Short mmCIF file of C-alpha atoms and ligand atoms in Angstrom, two decimals:
data_model
loop_
_atom_site.label_atom_id
_atom_site.label_comp_id
_atom_site.label_asym_id
_atom_site.label_seq_id
_atom_site.Cartn_x
_atom_site.Cartn_y
_atom_site.Cartn_z
CA MET A 1 103.73 54.85 -87.55
CA PRO A 2 106.40 52.34 -88.33
CA ARG A 3 108.68 53.32 -91.20
CA GLN A 4 107.72 51.83 -94.48
CA ASN A 5 109.90 48.80 -95.24
CA HIS A 6 110.51 48.68 -98.99
CA LYS A 7 111.43 45.03 -98.91
CA LYS A 8 108.10 44.02 -97.40
CA PRO A 9 105.08 44.55 -99.59
CA HIS A 10 101.83 44.88 -97.62
CA LEU A 11 100.05 42.83 -100.11
CA ARG A 12 101.16 40.01 -102.41
CA ARG A 13 98.91 38.19 -104.90
CA THR A 14 98.99 36.88 -108.44
CA PHE A 15 97.12 38.11 -111.57
CA LEU A 16 97.43 36.67 -115.11
CA GLY A 17 100.64 34.93 -114.03
CA TYR A 18 102.27 38.05 -112.47
CA GLN A 19 103.33 38.15 -108.82
CA ILE A 20 101.85 41.44 -107.72
CA TYR A 21 103.80 43.18 -104.89
CA HIS A 22 101.79 46.08 -103.48
CA TYR A 23 103.57 48.77 -101.38
CA GLY A 24 102.67 51.93 -99.55
CA ALA A 25 105.43 54.40 -100.20
CA VAL A 26 108.60 53.47 -102.04
CA SER A 27 111.38 55.47 -103.70
CA SER A 28 110.60 54.31 -107.16
CA THR A 29 108.68 51.25 -108.17
CA ASN A 30 111.27 50.71 -110.95
CA ASP A 31 114.00 50.48 -108.17
CA ILE A 32 112.06 47.87 -106.24
CA ALA A 33 111.39 45.87 -109.37
CA LYS A 34 115.16 45.88 -110.17
CA GLU A 35 116.04 44.72 -106.64
CA ILE A 36 113.49 41.92 -106.93
CA ALA A 37 114.95 40.96 -110.37
CA ARG A 38 118.50 40.80 -109.00
CA LYS A 39 117.58 38.90 -105.82
CA ASN A 40 115.40 36.10 -107.25
CA ASP A 41 114.40 34.56 -110.58
CA GLU A 42 110.78 35.23 -110.68
CA ARG A 43 109.99 35.89 -114.34
CA ARG A 44 106.96 38.19 -114.13
CA VAL A 45 106.38 40.61 -111.46
CA ILE A 46 104.37 43.85 -111.15
CA VAL A 47 105.33 46.29 -108.39
CA VAL A 48 102.61 48.74 -107.36
CA ALA A 49 102.90 51.62 -104.86
CA GLU A 50 100.55 54.17 -103.52
CA THR A 51 103.22 56.90 -103.67
CA GLN A 52 106.80 57.31 -104.82
CA THR A 53 109.25 59.64 -103.03
CA ARG A 54 111.76 59.52 -106.05
CA GLY A 55 109.59 58.80 -108.97
CA ARG A 56 111.72 58.92 -112.22
CA GLY A 57 110.82 60.09 -115.61
CA ARG A 58 112.60 59.79 -119.01
CA ALA A 59 115.81 61.88 -119.53
CA LYS A 60 116.45 61.82 -115.65
CA ARG A 61 113.40 63.90 -115.03
CA ARG A 62 111.45 63.87 -111.76
CA TRP A 63 108.06 62.11 -111.81
CA THR A 64 105.70 63.57 -109.32
CA SER A 65 103.92 60.63 -107.85
CA PRO A 66 101.26 61.62 -105.20
CA LYS A 67 98.59 59.39 -103.60
CA GLY A 68 95.84 58.65 -105.98
CA GLY A 69 98.05 57.77 -109.07
CA THR A 70 98.75 54.41 -110.58
CA TRP A 71 102.43 53.90 -110.19
CA ILE A 72 103.56 50.42 -111.39
CA SER A 73 106.53 48.59 -112.79
CA ILE A 74 106.46 45.43 -114.80
CA LEU A 75 109.39 43.15 -114.50
CA LEU A 76 109.93 40.82 -117.57
CA ARG A 77 112.71 38.57 -118.86
CA PRO A 78 111.81 38.59 -122.51
CA GLN A 79 113.83 36.65 -125.21
CA ILE A 80 114.57 39.86 -127.13
CA LYS A 81 117.62 41.84 -128.17
CA PRO A 82 118.41 44.91 -126.01
CA LYS A 83 117.69 47.25 -129.03
CA GLU A 84 114.17 45.69 -129.28
CA VAL A 85 113.15 47.07 -125.84
CA LEU A 86 111.61 50.10 -127.46
CA LYS A 87 108.90 47.78 -128.85
CA LEU A 88 107.91 46.97 -125.26
CA ALA A 89 107.56 50.66 -124.46
CA PHE A 90 105.39 50.99 -127.60
CA ILE A 91 103.01 48.12 -126.70
CA THR A 92 102.83 49.60 -123.13
CA SER A 93 101.67 52.88 -124.49
CA SER A 94 99.19 51.29 -126.76
CA ALA A 95 97.81 49.20 -123.78
CA ALA A 96 97.48 52.35 -121.63
CA THR A 97 95.83 54.30 -124.42
CA LYS A 98 93.32 51.49 -125.17
CA THR A 99 92.55 51.08 -121.49
CA ILE A 100 91.72 54.85 -121.06
CA GLN A 101 89.61 54.72 -124.21
CA GLN A 102 87.65 51.52 -123.23
CA LEU A 103 87.09 52.30 -119.57
CA TYR A 104 86.35 56.06 -119.64
CA ASP A 105 85.48 56.80 -123.22
CA LEU A 106 88.22 59.51 -123.39
CA LYS A 107 90.04 60.33 -126.70
CA ALA A 108 93.45 59.06 -125.45
CA GLU A 109 96.33 58.94 -127.99
CA VAL A 110 99.96 58.06 -128.07
CA LYS A 111 102.75 60.50 -128.81
CA TRP A 112 106.16 59.33 -129.83
CA PRO A 113 108.04 57.73 -128.19
CA ASN A 114 105.58 56.60 -125.59
CA ASP A 115 103.52 59.23 -123.91
CA VAL A 116 99.79 58.98 -123.52
CA LEU A 117 97.84 62.19 -123.89
CA VAL A 118 94.23 63.29 -123.52
CA ARG A 119 93.23 66.57 -125.10
CA GLY A 120 96.88 67.10 -125.91
CA LYS A 121 97.97 66.87 -122.23
CA LYS A 122 100.08 64.07 -120.69
CA ILE A 123 98.15 61.63 -118.59
CA CYS A 124 100.58 58.66 -118.60
CA GLY A 125 104.37 58.33 -118.96
CA ILE A 126 106.40 55.17 -119.53
CA LEU A 127 110.11 54.60 -118.43
CA THR A 128 111.82 51.28 -119.49
CA GLU A 129 115.00 50.34 -117.90
CA THR A 130 117.16 47.33 -118.61
CA GLU A 131 120.00 45.26 -117.20
CA THR A 132 122.25 43.52 -119.77
CA LYS A 133 125.29 41.28 -119.68
CA GLU A 134 127.53 40.78 -122.72
CA ASN A 135 124.77 42.36 -124.88
CA LYS A 136 122.26 39.90 -123.53
CA LEU A 137 119.12 41.24 -121.87
CA LEU A 138 118.82 39.94 -118.40
CA PHE A 139 115.63 41.82 -117.45
CA VAL A 140 113.43 44.77 -118.37
CA VAL A 141 111.54 46.93 -116.08
CA ILE A 142 108.72 48.93 -117.64
CA GLY A 143 107.62 51.70 -115.31
CA VAL A 144 104.08 53.08 -115.93
CA GLY A 145 102.73 56.29 -114.34
CA ILE A 146 99.04 56.97 -114.89
CA ASN A 147 97.68 60.19 -113.45
CA ALA A 148 94.46 58.63 -112.15
CA ASN A 149 92.86 60.26 -109.11
CA ILE A 150 95.11 63.30 -108.92
CA ASP A 151 94.09 66.82 -108.50
CA ILE A 152 96.15 68.96 -110.94
CA LYS A 153 96.88 71.48 -108.22
CA PHE A 154 99.13 68.78 -106.50
CA LEU A 155 101.35 68.57 -109.66
CA PRO A 156 104.28 71.02 -109.90
CA GLU A 157 103.33 74.39 -111.35
CA GLU A 158 105.37 74.00 -114.39
CA LEU A 159 103.34 70.87 -115.37
CA ARG A 160 99.78 72.19 -114.75
CA GLN A 161 99.46 73.41 -118.36
CA THR A 162 100.85 70.31 -119.94
CA ALA A 163 99.68 67.39 -117.68
CA THR A 164 96.23 66.13 -116.81
CA SER A 165 94.61 63.28 -114.87
CA LEU A 166 91.64 60.96 -115.21
CA LYS A 167 89.96 62.75 -112.30
CA HIS A 168 90.36 66.04 -114.01
CA GLU A 169 89.10 64.86 -117.22
CA LEU A 170 86.09 62.96 -115.88
CA GLY A 171 85.22 65.22 -112.99
CA ARG A 172 85.06 62.03 -110.68
CA GLU A 173 87.44 59.50 -109.20
CA VAL A 174 88.07 56.08 -110.96
CA GLU A 175 88.37 52.70 -109.44
CA ARG A 176 92.09 52.15 -109.64
CA LYS A 177 91.84 48.38 -109.26
CA THR A 178 89.71 48.11 -112.47
CA LEU A 179 92.00 50.49 -114.20
CA MET A 180 95.12 48.40 -113.31
CA LYS A 181 93.59 45.04 -114.22
CA ARG A 182 92.23 46.24 -117.54
CA PHE A 183 95.59 47.79 -118.24
CA VAL A 184 97.54 44.55 -117.32
CA ARG A 185 95.19 42.56 -119.52
CA ASN A 186 95.63 44.86 -122.44
CA PHE A 187 99.45 44.76 -121.97
CA GLU A 188 99.55 40.97 -121.63
CA SER A 189 97.65 40.32 -124.92
CA ARG A 190 100.04 42.64 -126.69
CA TYR A 191 103.11 41.15 -125.10
CA LYS A 192 102.03 37.70 -126.07
CA ASN A 193 101.70 38.85 -129.65
CA LEU A 194 105.09 40.42 -129.49
CA GLN A 195 106.57 37.26 -128.31
CA ARG A 196 104.79 35.35 -131.22
CA GLY A 197 106.66 37.65 -133.57
CA MET A 198 103.66 39.79 -134.44
CA TRP A 199 105.32 43.22 -134.34
CA ALA A 200 103.92 44.56 -137.55
CA PRO A 201 100.27 44.67 -136.45
CA LEU A 202 101.32 45.92 -133.04
CA LEU A 203 103.12 48.85 -134.75
CA ASP A 204 100.14 49.46 -136.99
CA GLU A 205 97.93 49.69 -133.98
CA TRP A 206 100.32 52.10 -132.29
CA LYS A 207 100.28 54.32 -135.35
CA SER A 208 96.55 54.12 -135.40
CA LEU A 209 96.45 55.61 -131.94
CA THR A 210 98.49 58.66 -132.80
CA SER A 211 97.54 61.97 -134.22
CA PHE A 212 100.97 63.56 -134.69
CA LEU A 213 101.90 61.83 -137.89
CA GLY A 214 101.81 64.18 -140.83
CA LYS A 215 101.88 67.28 -138.69
CA GLN A 216 104.54 69.78 -138.13
CA VAL A 217 106.61 69.02 -135.01
CA LYS A 218 109.67 70.07 -133.07
CA VAL A 219 111.85 67.31 -131.67
CA THR A 220 114.58 67.74 -129.17
CA SER A 221 117.09 64.93 -129.36
CA PHE A 222 120.08 65.15 -127.20
CA ASP A 223 121.25 68.71 -127.97
CA GLU A 224 119.70 69.15 -131.26
CA ILE A 225 116.37 70.59 -132.30
CA ILE A 226 114.76 69.24 -135.38
CA ILE A 227 111.81 70.86 -136.98
CA GLY A 228 109.77 69.30 -139.75
CA GLU A 229 106.93 66.98 -140.61
CA ALA A 230 106.41 63.81 -138.66
CA TRP A 231 106.63 61.57 -141.59
CA ASP A 232 106.66 58.10 -140.14
CA VAL A 233 107.69 55.78 -137.46
CA GLU A 234 109.92 52.91 -138.60
CA ASP A 235 109.99 49.21 -137.70
CA ASP A 236 112.64 49.94 -134.99
CA CYS A 237 110.49 52.69 -133.41
CA SER A 238 112.55 55.49 -134.75
CA LEU A 239 110.81 58.67 -135.90
CA ILE A 240 111.21 59.91 -139.40
CA ILE A 241 111.19 63.69 -139.81
CA ARG A 242 110.94 65.35 -143.19
CA LEU A 243 112.75 68.62 -143.03
CA GLU A 244 111.50 71.72 -144.95
CA ASN A 245 114.39 71.18 -147.57
CA GLY A 246 113.04 67.60 -148.11
CA THR A 247 115.73 65.83 -146.26
CA ILE A 248 114.79 62.85 -144.17
CA LYS A 249 116.00 62.57 -140.73
CA ARG A 250 115.84 59.56 -138.38
CA ILE A 251 115.53 60.05 -134.57
CA ILE A 252 115.85 57.30 -132.18
CA ASN A 253 115.37 59.35 -128.93
CA GLY A 254 113.93 62.57 -128.02
CA ASP A 255 111.01 64.70 -127.01
CA LEU A 256 108.26 65.61 -129.57
CA ALA A 257 106.10 68.66 -129.42
CA LEU A 258 103.43 69.71 -131.93
CA ARG A 259 104.15 73.10 -133.56
CA LYS A 260 101.55 75.59 -133.18
CA LYS A 261 100.13 76.97 -136.42
CA ALA A 262 101.34 80.52 -137.15
C1 BTN B 301 108.07 59.87 -118.42
O1 BTN B 301 107.15 60.20 -119.20
O2 BTN B 301 109.12 60.63 -118.22
C2 BTN B 301 108.17 58.48 -117.75
C3 BTN B 301 107.51 58.48 -116.51
C4 BTN B 301 107.43 57.14 -115.81
C5 BTN B 301 106.91 57.18 -114.39
C6 BTN B 301 106.67 55.82 -113.85
S1 BTN B 301 105.78 55.81 -112.27
C7 BTN B 301 106.21 54.16 -112.04
C8 BTN B 301 107.62 54.02 -112.48
N1 BTN B 301 108.48 54.27 -111.38
C9 BTN B 301 109.23 55.44 -111.70
O3 BTN B 301 110.13 55.90 -110.92
N2 BTN B 301 108.95 55.84 -112.88
C10 BTN B 301 107.97 55.08 -113.49
#
């Protein structure tokens, strides 16, 4: 078997104005998308891979990416400020959640900042990475990992209690092409609205897809643990926590977990 050459996709086509580069094994689709962004000026590219050998998650975590999953990265050059990139991650999690609801009738939901859960377990994760110059955004890569046709037993032991897959939830495999097409359509319609300045309804939609608001949560943000009620999510995507003493705390980055009832 010849070694997989990351530079040469085995399939190239277009869909909804995106150049789609389809690979077998890559290190990380985000890395390939960044390489493409630096080399040429294509505006909209989607990199898809069957497996990733060094899939990355948020906070420098590893993202296990066996065959059967949907591992993709969307390369965009949006006219937005670097701090607005969180909005892209939000519309991506809404698009993934809607896709799972529409195609499989599962009760998918979003969890701040941009995880997608089914039955409280993570089924999709999103990692946005950017390149900037003099505080100008050159490009954004939105990495999306959907646990599609994955047997839970192939996930690391420590994830088996907290992660799930479409195959596990449905008891059957899904058509990954259909999944990807619907996801890209759902993403694209939201991205268009974001570019038209329609952030408020997009944020409203995102909030309508959550169930953690109003609940007791524990948020780990950098080295701090914050416990309180998930009060709201603000226009800039930050999470507002109301502490027990009534103090309001604003968190821009972190991991949220629901607190179990005593
Ligand atoms: C997270 O929840 O921690 C984010 C996970 C993001 C995983 C996807 S899979 C496709 C893309 N390539 C990567 O290396 N990571 C993202």
